[in-house]
XYZ file of C-alpha atoms in Angstrom:
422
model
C 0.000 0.000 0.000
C 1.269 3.327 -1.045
C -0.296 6.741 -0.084
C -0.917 9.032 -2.659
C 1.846 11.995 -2.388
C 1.380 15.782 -2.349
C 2.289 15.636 -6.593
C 0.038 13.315 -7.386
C -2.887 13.432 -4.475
C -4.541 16.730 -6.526
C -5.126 14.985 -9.761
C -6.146 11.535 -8.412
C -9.084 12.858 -6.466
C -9.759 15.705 -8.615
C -10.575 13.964 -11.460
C -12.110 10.259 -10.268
C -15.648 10.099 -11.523
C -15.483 13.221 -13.120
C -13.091 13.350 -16.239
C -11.416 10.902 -17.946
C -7.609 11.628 -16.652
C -5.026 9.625 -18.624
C -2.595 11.128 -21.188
C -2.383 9.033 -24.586
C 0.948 9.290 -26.409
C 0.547 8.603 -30.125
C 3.963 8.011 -32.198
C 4.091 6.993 -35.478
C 7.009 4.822 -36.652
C 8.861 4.828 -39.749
C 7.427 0.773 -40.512
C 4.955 -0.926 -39.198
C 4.701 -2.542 -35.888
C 6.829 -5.883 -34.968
C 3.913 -6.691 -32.544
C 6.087 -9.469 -30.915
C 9.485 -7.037 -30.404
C 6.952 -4.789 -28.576
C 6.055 -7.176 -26.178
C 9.574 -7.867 -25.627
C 9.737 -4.345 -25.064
C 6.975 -3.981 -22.960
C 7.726 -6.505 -20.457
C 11.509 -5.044 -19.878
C 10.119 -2.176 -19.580
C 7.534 -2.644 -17.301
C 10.564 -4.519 -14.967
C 12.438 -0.871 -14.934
C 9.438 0.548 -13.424
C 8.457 -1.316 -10.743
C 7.326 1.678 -8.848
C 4.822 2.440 -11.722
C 3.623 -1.164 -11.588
C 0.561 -0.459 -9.669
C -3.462 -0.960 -9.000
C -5.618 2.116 -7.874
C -7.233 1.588 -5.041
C -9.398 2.791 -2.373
C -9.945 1.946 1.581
C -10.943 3.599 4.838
C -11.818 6.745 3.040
C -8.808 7.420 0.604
C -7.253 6.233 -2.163
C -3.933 4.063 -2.723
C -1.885 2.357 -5.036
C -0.908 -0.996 -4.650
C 1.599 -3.386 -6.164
C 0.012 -5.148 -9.009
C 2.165 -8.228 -10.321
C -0.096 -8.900 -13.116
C 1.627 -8.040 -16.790
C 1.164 -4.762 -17.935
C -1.102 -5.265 -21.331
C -0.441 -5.114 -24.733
C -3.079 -4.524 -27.304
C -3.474 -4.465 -31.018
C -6.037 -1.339 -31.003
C -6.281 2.441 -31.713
C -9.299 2.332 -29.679
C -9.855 3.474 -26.407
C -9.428 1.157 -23.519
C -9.609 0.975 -20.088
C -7.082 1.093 -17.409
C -7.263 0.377 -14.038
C -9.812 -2.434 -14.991
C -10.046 -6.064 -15.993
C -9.010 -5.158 -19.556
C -6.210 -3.667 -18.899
C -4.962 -5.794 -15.373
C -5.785 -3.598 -13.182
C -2.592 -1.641 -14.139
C -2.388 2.264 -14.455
C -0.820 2.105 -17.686
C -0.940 0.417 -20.861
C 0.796 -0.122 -24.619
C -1.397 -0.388 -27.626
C -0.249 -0.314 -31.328
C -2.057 -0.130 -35.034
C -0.016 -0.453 -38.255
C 2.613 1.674 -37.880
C 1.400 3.528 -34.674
C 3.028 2.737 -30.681
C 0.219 4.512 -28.080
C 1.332 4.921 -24.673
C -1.465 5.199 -22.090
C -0.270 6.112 -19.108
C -3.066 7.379 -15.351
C -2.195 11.522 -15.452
C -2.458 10.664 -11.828
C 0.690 8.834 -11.224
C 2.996 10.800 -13.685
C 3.414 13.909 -15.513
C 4.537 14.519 -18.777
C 8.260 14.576 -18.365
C 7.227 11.169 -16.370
C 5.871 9.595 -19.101
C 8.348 10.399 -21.272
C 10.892 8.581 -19.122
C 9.016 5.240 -19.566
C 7.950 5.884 -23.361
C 12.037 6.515 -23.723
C 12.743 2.812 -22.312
C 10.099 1.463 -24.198
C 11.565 2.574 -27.640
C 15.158 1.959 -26.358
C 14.168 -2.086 -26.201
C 11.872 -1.953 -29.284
C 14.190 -0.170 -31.487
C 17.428 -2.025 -29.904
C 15.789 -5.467 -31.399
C 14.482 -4.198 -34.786
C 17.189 -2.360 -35.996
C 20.278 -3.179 -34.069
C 22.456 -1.600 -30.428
C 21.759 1.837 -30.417
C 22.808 4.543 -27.147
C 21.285 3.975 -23.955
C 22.976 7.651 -22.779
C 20.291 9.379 -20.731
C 17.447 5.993 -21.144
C 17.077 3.851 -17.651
C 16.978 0.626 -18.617
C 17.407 -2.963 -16.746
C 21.069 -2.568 -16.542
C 20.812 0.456 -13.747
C 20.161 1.053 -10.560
C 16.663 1.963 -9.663
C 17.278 5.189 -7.845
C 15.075 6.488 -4.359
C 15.001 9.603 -6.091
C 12.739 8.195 -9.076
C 10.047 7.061 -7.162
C 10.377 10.511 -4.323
C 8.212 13.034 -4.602
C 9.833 16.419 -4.014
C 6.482 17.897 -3.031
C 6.341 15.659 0.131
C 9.758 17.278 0.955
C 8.122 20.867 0.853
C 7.488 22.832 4.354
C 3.771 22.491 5.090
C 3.146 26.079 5.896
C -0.146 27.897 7.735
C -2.436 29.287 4.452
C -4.152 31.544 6.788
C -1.254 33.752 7.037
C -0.641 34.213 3.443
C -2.492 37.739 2.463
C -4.265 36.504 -1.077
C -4.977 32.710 -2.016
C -5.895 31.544 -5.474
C -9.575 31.628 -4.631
C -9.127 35.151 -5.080
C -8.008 35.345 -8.450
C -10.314 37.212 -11.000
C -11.842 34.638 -13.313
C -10.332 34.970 -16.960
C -12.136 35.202 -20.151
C -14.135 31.884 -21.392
C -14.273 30.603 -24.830
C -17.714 28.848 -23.321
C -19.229 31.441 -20.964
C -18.085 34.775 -22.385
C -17.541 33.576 -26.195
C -20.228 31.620 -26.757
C -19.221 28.681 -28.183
C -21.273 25.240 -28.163
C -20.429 22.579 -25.400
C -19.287 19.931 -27.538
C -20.409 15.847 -26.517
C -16.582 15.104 -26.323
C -13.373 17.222 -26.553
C -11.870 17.420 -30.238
C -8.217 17.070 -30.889
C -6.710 18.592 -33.931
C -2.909 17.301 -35.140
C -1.407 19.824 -36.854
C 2.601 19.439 -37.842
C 5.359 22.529 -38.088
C 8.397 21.734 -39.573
C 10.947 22.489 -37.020
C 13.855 24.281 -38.897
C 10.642 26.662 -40.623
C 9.486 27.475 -37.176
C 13.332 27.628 -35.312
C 13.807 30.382 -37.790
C 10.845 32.301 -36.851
C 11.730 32.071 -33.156
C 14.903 32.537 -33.004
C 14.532 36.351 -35.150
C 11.243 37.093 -32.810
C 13.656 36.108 -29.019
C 10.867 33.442 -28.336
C 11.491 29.551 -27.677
C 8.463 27.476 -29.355
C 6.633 27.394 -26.575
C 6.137 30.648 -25.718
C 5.855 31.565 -29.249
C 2.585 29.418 -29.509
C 1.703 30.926 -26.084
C 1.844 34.283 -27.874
C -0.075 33.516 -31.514
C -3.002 32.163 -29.285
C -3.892 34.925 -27.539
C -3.511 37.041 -30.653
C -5.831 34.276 -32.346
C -8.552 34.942 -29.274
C -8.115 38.567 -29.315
C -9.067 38.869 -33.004
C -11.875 37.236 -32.741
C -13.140 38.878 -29.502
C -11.055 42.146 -28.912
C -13.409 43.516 -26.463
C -13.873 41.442 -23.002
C -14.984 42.199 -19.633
C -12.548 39.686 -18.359
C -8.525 38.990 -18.611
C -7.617 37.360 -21.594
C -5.229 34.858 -19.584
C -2.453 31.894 -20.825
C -1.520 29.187 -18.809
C 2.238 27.914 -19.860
C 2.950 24.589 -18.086
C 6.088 23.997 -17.126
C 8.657 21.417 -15.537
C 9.416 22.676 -11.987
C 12.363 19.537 -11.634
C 15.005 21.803 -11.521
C 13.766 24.019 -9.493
C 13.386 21.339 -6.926
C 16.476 19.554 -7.567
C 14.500 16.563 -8.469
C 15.219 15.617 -12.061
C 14.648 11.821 -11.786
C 11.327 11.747 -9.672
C 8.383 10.308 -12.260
C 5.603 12.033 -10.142
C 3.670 14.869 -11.041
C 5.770 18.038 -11.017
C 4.820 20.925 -12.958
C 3.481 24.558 -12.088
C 1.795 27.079 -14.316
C 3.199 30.623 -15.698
C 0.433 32.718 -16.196
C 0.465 35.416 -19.235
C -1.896 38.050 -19.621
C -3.002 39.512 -22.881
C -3.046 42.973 -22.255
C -3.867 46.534 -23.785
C -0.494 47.460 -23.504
C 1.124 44.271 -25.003
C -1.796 43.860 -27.918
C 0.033 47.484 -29.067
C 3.400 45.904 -29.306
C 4.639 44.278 -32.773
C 5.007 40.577 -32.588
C 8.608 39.809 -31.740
C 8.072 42.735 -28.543
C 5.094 40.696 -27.609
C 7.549 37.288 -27.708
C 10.215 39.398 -26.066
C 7.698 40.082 -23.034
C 6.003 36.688 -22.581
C 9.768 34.992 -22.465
C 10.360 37.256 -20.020
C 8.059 36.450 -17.903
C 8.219 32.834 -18.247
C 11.927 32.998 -17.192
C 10.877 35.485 -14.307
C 8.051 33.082 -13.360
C 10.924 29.900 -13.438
C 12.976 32.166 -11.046
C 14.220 28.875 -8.370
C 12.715 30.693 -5.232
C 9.337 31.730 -7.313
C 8.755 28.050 -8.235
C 9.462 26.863 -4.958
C 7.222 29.682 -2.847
C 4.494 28.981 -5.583
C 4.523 24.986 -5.266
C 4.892 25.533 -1.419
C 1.630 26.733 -1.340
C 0.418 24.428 -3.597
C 1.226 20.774 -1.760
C 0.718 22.796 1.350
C -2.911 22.931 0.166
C -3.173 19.951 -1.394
C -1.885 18.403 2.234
C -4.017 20.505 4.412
C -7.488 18.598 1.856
C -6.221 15.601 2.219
C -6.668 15.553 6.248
C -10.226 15.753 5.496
C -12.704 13.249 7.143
C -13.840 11.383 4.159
C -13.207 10.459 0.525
C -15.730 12.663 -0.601
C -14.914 15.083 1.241
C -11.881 15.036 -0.447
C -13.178 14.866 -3.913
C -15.696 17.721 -3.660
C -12.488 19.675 -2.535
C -9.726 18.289 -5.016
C -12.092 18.924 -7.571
C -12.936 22.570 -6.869
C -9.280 22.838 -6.977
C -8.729 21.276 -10.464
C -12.081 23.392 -11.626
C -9.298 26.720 -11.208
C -7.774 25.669 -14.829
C -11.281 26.480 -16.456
C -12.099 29.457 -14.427
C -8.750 31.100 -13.989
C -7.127 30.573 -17.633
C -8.540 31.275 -20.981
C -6.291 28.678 -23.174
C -2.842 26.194 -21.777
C -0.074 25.438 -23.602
C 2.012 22.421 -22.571
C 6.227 21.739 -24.099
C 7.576 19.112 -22.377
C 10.345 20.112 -24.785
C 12.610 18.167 -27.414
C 12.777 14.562 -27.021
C 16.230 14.166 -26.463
C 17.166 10.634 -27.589
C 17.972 11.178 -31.068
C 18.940 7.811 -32.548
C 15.844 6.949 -31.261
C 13.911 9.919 -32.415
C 14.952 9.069 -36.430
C 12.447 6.205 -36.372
C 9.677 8.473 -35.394
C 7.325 9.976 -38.003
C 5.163 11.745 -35.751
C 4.480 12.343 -31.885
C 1.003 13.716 -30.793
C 0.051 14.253 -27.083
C -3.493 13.611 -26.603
C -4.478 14.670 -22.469
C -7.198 14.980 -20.265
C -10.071 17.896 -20.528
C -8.047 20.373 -18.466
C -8.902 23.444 -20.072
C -11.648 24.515 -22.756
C -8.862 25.806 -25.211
C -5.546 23.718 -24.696
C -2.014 23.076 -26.926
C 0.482 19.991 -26.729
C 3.708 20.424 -28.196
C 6.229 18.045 -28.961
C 9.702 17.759 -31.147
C 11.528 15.036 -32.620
C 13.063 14.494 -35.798
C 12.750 17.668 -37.162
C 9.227 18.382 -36.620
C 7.035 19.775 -33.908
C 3.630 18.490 -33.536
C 0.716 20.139 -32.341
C -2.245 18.559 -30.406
C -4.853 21.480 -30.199
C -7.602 20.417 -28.314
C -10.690 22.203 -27.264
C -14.063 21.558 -25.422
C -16.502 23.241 -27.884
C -18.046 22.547 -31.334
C -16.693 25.798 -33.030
C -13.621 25.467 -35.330
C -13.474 29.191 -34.746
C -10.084 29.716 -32.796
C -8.270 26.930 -34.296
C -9.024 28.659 -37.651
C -7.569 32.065 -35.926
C -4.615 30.165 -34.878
C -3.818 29.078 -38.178
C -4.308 32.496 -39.773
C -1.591 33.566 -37.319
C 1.278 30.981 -38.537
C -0.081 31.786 -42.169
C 0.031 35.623 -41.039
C 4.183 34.985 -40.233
C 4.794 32.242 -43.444
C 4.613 29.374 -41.342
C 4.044 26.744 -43.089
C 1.841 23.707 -41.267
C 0.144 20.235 -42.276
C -3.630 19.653 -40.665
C -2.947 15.647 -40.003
C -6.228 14.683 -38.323
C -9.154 15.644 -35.983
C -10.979 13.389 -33.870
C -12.867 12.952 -30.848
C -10.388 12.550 -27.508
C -9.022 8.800 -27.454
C -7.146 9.156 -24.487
C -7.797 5.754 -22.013
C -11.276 5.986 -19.941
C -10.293 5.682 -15.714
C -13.240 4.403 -13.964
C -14.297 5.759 -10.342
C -13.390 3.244 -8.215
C -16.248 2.576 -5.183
């Protein structure tokens, strides 16, 4: 038995029996599929990561996870399945795989992005090793190391637990940002839509680099100029959320668990009157002001002190109601996210990939992926309403600057269902 930790405890009762919360990583190979070198794969794998070899469960009003010893599953679908069910053993995570496509389904509440990417980076190291000969295990954990303590820690549980009532404004507090459902309206849609587009990298490197942005704040930018033109007079905030890896701010590159906090960017009068590379100028500032060590640290301070001072309540829904009020804050407080876990940094790996999407949970009405290998960044766009109306905008903005892009699909979410356990 193994409590939930002050990372993790948010999105695990935040999101049971409300949202589907599992991340599905979609890479597309240069071949197809060697269905039995996967399972190879896959069961290596799965013995580097005992710690992530788990059940979800839930007893004397909380949740757990427990060791599960069963195999982690394998499955010849681009469907969605089920984890944390009979389908899938009862394991968080799961591997599927269609023609020439590898999908990594991984519980959101166990691991983050830069988590995942960990385990999807073993995963290819085995599957590629066997297909197409040795390649570099630099930077890749694999069978032949040491599990290290600090993979499975979570730094959060390491934070001071300080008194909230002292602190002289808490999030609640926080003017609600401008809504692409309330204040725009747009039509609820049944499920969210993803949209794939691709950039090519060197195309959008080029832009970047003369405009002093990185990619991700550069797509932080062109999306609130894409909202603005279509609604340039609001009552509320036009707000961004950029996610970002707060590791090294916490000295705890190898931990698994969830580990991010949020830059927030404000669209403003002031900066809507600035050209374009000003504007990129300004939000890079204050993403590397907002990164500042002893920022991240005060900011996710607060945060697991929170999340520990909910978790003392009496009963599991108690907790729930609470956790999920908390979660609600990424609707209410920010008009679109962007998420960059950043460039996957295996290359001889990367060459066999064609494409890498990141399809996640319902998080935010108006939300970005981005991801880079092999020359190309890849764009999940996803969104909670029926409108193509600001994905449209968006485009017009990399059009606007000669980017060039490829639309590669649209779909309903297929990220794995979680059921609420009872």
């Amino acid at each position: 038995m193994r409590k939930i930790t002050a990372g993790d405890v948010l999105h695990v009762y935040g999101s049971l029996g409300r949202i589907a919360y599992s991340v599905r990583l979609c890479i597309r190979m240069d071949e197809l599929i060697d269905a039995d070198i996967l399972a190879r794969a896959l069961k290596k794998t799965s013995k580097r990561y005992p710690y992530l070899c788990v059940a979800l469960k839930a007893e004397n009003e909380e949740y757990f996870f427990d060791e599960n010893n069963e195999p982690v599953c394998l499955f010849n679908t681009d469907e969605r399945i089920t984890l944390n069910s009979a389908e899938t053993n009862y394991h968080v995570w799961a591997v599927c795989y269609k023609d020439d496509f590898i999908y990594l389904d991984f519980y959101h509440g166990i691991c983050d992005g830069t988590g995942i990417y960990f385990v999807l980076a073993t995963l290819l190291y085995y599957y590629e090793s066997e297909k197409y000969g040795p390649i570099s295990s630099e930077g890749i954990r694999t069978l032949d190391d040491p599990i290290d303590e600090k993979e499975f820690l979570d730094p959060m549980d390491l934070l001071p637990e300080i008194d909230l009532s002292t602190l002289p404004q808490g999030i609640s507090q926080r003017k609600p940002s401008f809504s692409l459902l309330d204040d725009a309206g747009m039509t609820p849609s049944s499920a969210a839509i993803v949209r794939d587009v691709m950039i090519p990298e060197k195309e959008l490197l080029k832009f970047t680099s003369a405009n002093d942005a990185s990619p991700g704040t550069f797509i932080t930018v062109i999306t609130a100029r894409a909202i603005d033109k279509i609604n340039p007079v609001r009552e509320k905030p036009l707000m961004g959320a950029y996610i970002i890896n707060g590791r090294p701010m916490l000295h705890a590159p190898l931990s698994h668990h969830n580990c991010v906090t949020t830059t927030s960017m404000e669209y403003t009068d002031k900066l809507k009157n600035m050209p374009l590379d000003k504007q990129c100028t300004a939000y890079r500032g204050r993403t590397f002001l907002q990164s500042d060590e002893e920022s991240v640290q005060r900011l996710l301070t607060f945060s697991s002190s929170r999340c520990k001072m909910v978790a003392k309540s009496p009963t599991l829904e108690a907790k729930k109601a609470a956790y999920a009020q908390m979660m609600e804050g990424g609707k209410k407080y920010f008009s679109y996210m962007v998420s960059y876990v950043g460039q996957w940094k295996q290359k001889e790996i990367g060459a066999h990939i064609k494409e890498f999407w990141t399809h996640v949970p319902d998080a935010n009405g108006f939300l970005i992926e981005v991801a880079a290998v092999n020359g190309n960044i890849f764009l999940s766009m996803q969104q909670n309403f029926v409108e193509d109306t600001y994905y449209k905008a968006f485009l017009a903005e990399l059009e606007a600057n000669n980017i060039p892009y490829t639309e590669v699909a649209t779909m309903e979410n297929d990220i794995a269902y979680f059921p609420e356990i009872k």
